[in-house]
Short mmCIF file of C-alpha atoms in Angstrom, two decimals:
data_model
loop_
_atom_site.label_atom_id
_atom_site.label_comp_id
_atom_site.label_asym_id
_atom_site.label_seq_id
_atom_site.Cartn_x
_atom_site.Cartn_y
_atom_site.Cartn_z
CA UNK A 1 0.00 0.00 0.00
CA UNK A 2 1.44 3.38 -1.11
CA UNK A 3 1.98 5.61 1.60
CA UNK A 4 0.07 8.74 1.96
CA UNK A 5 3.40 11.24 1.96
CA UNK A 6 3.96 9.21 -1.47
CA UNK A 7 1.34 11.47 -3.46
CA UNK A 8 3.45 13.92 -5.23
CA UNK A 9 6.08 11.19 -6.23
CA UNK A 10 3.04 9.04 -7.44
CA UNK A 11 1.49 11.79 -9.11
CA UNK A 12 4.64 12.47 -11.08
CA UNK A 13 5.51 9.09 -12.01
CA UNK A 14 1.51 9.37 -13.30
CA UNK A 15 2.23 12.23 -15.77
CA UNK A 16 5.44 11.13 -17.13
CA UNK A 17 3.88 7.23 -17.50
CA UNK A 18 0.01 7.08 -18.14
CA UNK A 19 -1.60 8.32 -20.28
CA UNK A 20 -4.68 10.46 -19.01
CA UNK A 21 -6.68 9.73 -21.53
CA UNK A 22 -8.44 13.04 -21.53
CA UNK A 23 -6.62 16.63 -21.93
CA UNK A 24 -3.42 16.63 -19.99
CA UNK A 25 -4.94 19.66 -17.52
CA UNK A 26 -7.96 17.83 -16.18
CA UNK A 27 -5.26 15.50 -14.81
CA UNK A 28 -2.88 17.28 -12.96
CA UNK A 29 -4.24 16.63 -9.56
CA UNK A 30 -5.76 13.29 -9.85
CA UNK A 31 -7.48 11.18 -7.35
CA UNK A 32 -5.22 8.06 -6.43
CA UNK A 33 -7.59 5.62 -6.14
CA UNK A 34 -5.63 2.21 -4.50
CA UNK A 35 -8.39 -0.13 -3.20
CA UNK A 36 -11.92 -0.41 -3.68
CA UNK A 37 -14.89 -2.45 -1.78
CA UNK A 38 -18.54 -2.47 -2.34
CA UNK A 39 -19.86 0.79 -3.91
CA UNK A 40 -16.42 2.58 -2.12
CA UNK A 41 -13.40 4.52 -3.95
CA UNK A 42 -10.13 3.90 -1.26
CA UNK A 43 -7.87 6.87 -2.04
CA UNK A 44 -3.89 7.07 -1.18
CA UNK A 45 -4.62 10.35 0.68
CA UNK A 46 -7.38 8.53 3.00
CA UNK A 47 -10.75 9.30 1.41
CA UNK A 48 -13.46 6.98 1.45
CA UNK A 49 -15.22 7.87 -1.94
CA UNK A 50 -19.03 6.56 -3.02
CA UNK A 51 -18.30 5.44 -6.59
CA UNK A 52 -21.87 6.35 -7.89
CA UNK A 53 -20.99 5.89 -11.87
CA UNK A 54 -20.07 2.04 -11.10
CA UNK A 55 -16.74 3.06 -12.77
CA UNK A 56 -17.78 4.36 -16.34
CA UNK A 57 -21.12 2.05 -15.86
CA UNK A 58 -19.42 -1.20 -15.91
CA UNK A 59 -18.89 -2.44 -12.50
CA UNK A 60 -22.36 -3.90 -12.13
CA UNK A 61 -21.84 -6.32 -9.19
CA UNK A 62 -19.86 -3.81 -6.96
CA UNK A 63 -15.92 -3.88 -6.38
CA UNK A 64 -13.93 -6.95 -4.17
CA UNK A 65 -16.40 -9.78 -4.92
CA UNK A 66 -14.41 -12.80 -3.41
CA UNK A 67 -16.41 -15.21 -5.52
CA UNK A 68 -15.48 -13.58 -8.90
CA UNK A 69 -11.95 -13.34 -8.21
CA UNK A 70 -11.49 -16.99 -6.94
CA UNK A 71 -13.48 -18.35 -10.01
CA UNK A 72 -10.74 -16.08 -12.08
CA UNK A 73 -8.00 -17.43 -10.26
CA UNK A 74 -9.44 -21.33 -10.60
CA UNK A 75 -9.66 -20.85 -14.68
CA UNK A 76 -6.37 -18.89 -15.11
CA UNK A 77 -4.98 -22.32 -13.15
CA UNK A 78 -6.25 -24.35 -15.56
CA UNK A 79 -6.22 -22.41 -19.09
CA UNK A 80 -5.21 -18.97 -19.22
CA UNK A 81 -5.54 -18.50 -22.91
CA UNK A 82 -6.43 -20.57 -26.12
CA UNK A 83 -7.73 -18.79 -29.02
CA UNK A 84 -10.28 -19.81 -31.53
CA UNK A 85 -9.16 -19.83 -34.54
CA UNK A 86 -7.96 -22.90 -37.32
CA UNK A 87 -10.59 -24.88 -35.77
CA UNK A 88 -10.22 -24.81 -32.35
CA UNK A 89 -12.57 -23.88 -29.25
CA UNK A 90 -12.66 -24.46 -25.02
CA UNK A 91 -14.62 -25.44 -22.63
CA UNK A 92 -15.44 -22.09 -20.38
CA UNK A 93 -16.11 -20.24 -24.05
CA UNK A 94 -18.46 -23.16 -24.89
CA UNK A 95 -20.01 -23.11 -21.62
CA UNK A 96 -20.86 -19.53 -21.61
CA UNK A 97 -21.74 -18.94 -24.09
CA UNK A 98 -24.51 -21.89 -23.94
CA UNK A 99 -25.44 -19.45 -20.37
CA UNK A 100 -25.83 -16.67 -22.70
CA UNK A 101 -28.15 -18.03 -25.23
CA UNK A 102 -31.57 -16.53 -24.92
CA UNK A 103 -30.27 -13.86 -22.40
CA UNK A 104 -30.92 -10.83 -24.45
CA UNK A 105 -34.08 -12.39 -27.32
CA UNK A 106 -35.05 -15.77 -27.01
CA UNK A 107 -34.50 -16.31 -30.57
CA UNK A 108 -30.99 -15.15 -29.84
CA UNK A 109 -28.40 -18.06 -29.69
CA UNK A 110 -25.18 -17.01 -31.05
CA UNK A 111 -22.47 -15.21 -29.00
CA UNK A 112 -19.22 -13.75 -30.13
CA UNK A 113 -16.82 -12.86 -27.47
CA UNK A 114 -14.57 -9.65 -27.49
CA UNK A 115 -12.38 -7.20 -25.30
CA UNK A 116 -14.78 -4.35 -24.90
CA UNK A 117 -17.25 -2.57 -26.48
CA UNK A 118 -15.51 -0.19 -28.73
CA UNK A 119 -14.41 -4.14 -30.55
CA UNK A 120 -17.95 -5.72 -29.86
CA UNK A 121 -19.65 -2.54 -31.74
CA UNK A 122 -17.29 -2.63 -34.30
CA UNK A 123 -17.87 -6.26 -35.25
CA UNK A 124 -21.22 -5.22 -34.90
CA UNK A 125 -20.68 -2.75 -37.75
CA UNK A 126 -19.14 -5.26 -39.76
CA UNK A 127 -21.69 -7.92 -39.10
CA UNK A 128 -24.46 -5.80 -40.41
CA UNK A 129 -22.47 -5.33 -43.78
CA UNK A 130 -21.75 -9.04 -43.93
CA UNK A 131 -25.34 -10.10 -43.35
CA UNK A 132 -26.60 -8.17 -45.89
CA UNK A 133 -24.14 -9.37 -48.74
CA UNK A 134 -25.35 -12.73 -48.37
CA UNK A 135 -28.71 -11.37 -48.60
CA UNK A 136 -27.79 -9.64 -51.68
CA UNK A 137 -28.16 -6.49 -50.49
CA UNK A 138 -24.50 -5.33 -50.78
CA UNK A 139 -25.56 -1.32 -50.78
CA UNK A 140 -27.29 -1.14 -47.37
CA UNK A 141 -23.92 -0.18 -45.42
CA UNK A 142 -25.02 2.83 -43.47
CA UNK A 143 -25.55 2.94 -40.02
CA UNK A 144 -27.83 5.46 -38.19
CA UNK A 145 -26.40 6.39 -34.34
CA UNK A 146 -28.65 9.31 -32.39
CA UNK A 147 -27.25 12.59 -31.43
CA UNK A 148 -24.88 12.54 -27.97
CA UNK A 149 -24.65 9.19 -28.44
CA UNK A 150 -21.09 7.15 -27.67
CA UNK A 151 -19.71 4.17 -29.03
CA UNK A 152 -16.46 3.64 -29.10
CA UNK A 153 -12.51 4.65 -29.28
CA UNK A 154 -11.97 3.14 -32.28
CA UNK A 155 -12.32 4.91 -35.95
CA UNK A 156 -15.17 3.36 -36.96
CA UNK A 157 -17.01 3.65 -33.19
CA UNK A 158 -15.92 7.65 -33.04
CA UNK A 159 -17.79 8.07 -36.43
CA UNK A 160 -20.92 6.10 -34.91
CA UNK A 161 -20.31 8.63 -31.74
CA UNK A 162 -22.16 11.71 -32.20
CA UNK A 163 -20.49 14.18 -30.19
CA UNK A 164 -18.12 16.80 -32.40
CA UNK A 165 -15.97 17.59 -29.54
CA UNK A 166 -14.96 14.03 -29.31
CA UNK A 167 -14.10 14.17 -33.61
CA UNK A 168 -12.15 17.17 -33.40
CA UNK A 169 -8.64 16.30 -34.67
CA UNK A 170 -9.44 12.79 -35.38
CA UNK A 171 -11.39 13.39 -39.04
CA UNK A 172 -11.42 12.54 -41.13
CA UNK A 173 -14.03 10.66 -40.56
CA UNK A 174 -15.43 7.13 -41.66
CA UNK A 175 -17.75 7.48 -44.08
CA UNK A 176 -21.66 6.15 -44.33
CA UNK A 177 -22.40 6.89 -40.48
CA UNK A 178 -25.92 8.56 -40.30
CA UNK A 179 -26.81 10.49 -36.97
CA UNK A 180 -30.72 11.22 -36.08
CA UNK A 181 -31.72 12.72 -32.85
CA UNK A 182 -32.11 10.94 -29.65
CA UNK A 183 -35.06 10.75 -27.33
CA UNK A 184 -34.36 13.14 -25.01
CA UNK A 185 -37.22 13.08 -22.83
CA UNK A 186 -36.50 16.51 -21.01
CA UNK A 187 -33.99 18.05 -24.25
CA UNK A 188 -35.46 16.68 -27.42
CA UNK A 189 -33.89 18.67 -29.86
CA UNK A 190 -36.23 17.96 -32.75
CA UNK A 191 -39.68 19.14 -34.74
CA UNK A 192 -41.83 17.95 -31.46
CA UNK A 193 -45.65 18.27 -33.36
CA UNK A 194 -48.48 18.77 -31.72
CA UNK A 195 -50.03 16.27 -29.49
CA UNK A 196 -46.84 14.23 -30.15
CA UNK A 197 -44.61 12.42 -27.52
CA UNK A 198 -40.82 12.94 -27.27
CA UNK A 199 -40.70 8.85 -28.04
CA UNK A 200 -43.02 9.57 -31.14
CA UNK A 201 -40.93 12.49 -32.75
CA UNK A 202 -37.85 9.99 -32.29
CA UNK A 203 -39.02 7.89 -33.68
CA UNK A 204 -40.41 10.08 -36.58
CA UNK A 205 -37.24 11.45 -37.12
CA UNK A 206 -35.07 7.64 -37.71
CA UNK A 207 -38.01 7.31 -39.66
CA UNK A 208 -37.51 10.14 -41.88
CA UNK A 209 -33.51 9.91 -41.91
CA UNK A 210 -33.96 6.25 -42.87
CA UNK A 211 -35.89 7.42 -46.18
CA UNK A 212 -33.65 10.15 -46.80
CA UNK A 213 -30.48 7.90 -47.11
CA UNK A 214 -32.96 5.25 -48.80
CA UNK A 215 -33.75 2.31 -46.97
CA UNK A 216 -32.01 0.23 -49.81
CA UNK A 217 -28.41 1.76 -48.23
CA UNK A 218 -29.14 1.73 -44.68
CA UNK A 219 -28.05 -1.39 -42.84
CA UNK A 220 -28.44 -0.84 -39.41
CA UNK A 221 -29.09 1.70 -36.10
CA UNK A 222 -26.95 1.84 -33.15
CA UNK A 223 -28.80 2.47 -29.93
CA UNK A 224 -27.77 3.01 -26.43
CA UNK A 225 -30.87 1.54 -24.07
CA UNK A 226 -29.72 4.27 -21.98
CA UNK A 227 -28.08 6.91 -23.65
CA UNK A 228 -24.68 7.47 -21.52
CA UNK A 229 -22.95 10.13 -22.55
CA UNK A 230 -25.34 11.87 -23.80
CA UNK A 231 -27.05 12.56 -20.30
CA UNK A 232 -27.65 9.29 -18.82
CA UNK A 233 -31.44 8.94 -19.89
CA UNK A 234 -33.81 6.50 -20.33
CA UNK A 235 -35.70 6.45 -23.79
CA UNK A 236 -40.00 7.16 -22.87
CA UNK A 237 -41.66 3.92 -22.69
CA UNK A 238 -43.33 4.47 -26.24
CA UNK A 239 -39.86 4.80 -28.34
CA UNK A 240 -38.13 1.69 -28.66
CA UNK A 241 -41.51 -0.25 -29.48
CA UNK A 242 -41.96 2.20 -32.53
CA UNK A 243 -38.14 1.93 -33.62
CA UNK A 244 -38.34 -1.43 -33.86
CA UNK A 245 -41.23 -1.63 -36.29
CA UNK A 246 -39.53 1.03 -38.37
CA UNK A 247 -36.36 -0.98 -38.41
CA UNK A 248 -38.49 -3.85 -39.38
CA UNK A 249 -40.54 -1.92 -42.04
CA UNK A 250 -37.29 -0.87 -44.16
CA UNK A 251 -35.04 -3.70 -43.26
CA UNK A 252 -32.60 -2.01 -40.61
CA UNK A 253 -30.57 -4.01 -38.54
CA UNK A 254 -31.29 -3.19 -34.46
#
């Protein structure tokens, strides 16, 4: 455990070492987190911090779950690493992903394991162009993302991501990524009609984007169930039902 008095050479060692990720100046006096427990942050300076984001959304189960790291420690005993290519599989892949199956949509039996999701929405991107070659439908490559949306680190995932401050020095882009406007239920930023619901002028609106690119090149939309970035918002109850019969009605991947 690093010593408290330790901070500044920590610190140091931080900026000369690791990359912040972000711009250098939101990082110049970080917090040091060095243990964590529960829903609790341990800093090197003493703090007990209440990690409210679940790290950036992903640590669903809480932090220092004795179960999960045994069960780690049990498989790396046994096989650390095979890969699946030429013809070969494992056990604990096989296994899960027979857990999996039916998880998300019954009809959904198929799993293909990644690093994270900036990979898993990229294969998702290229998945959607495979599928509809063999359909014969080589010109539906677009994909529509909403507004404030996020998706990823890599190339293809920052062009799905709607946010320009997050493009700026990266461009150019990748081509054939489509943005319509997300269901904001206290910010939409769209033509709200009369008598219509935020989830209903969402909806409209990948509606009308769809038929603007033509359906014929649209392949598939990218939606957050809860839009992160973008505000951390949960879609009105009537939008999701009415983008998936407009994804159905023009062919559009979901």
């Amino acid at each position: 455990m690093a010593a408290i008095q330790e901070k500044p050479s920590l610190l140091e060692q931080d900026r000369r070492q690791l990359h912040p990720l972000h711009h250098p100046s939101q990082s110049e006096n970080p917090i040091i987190v060095e243990r964590a427990e529960g829903v609790w942050l341990h800093t090197t300076d003493g703090r007990k911090i209440l990690d409210a984001m679940a790290g950036l959304w992903n640590v669903n189960v809480g932090y220092g779950r004795t179960e999960l790291a045994e069960a780690a420690y049990a498989q790396m005993q046994d096989l650390a690493y095979t890969s699946n290519f030429a013809g070969m599989t494992n056990l604990p892949a096989s296994e899960l992903a027979y857990k999996l199956s039916g998880y998300a949509y019954p009809s959904l039996k198929t799993t293909f394991f990644t690093c994270g999701g900036s990979e898993s929405n990229d294969t998702a991107f290229k998945t959607a162009r495979y599928f509809w070659k063999r359909e014969g439908q080589p010109d539906k490559v677009k994909v529509i993302s909403r507004r404030e949306s996020y998706h990823g680190i890599t190339l293809a995932t920052t062009s799905a991501t709607s946010v320009p401050r997050y493009h700026k020095m990266f461009g150019p882009l990748v081509p054939n990524f489509v943005y319509c406007h997300a269901p904001h239920p206290y910010r939409y930023e769209g033509d709200l009609q009369d008598g219509e619901t935020v989830g209903e002028a969402a909806a409209r609106d990948l509606e009308e984007t769809i038929l603007r690119e033509g359906p014929e090149t649209v392949a598939a939309l990218i939606a957050e169930p809860v839009q992160g970035v973008g505000g951390v918002f949960v879609p009105p109850d009537d939008y999701f039902p009415r983008v998936r019969a407009i994804c159905d009605q023009y062919d559009v991947l979901l």
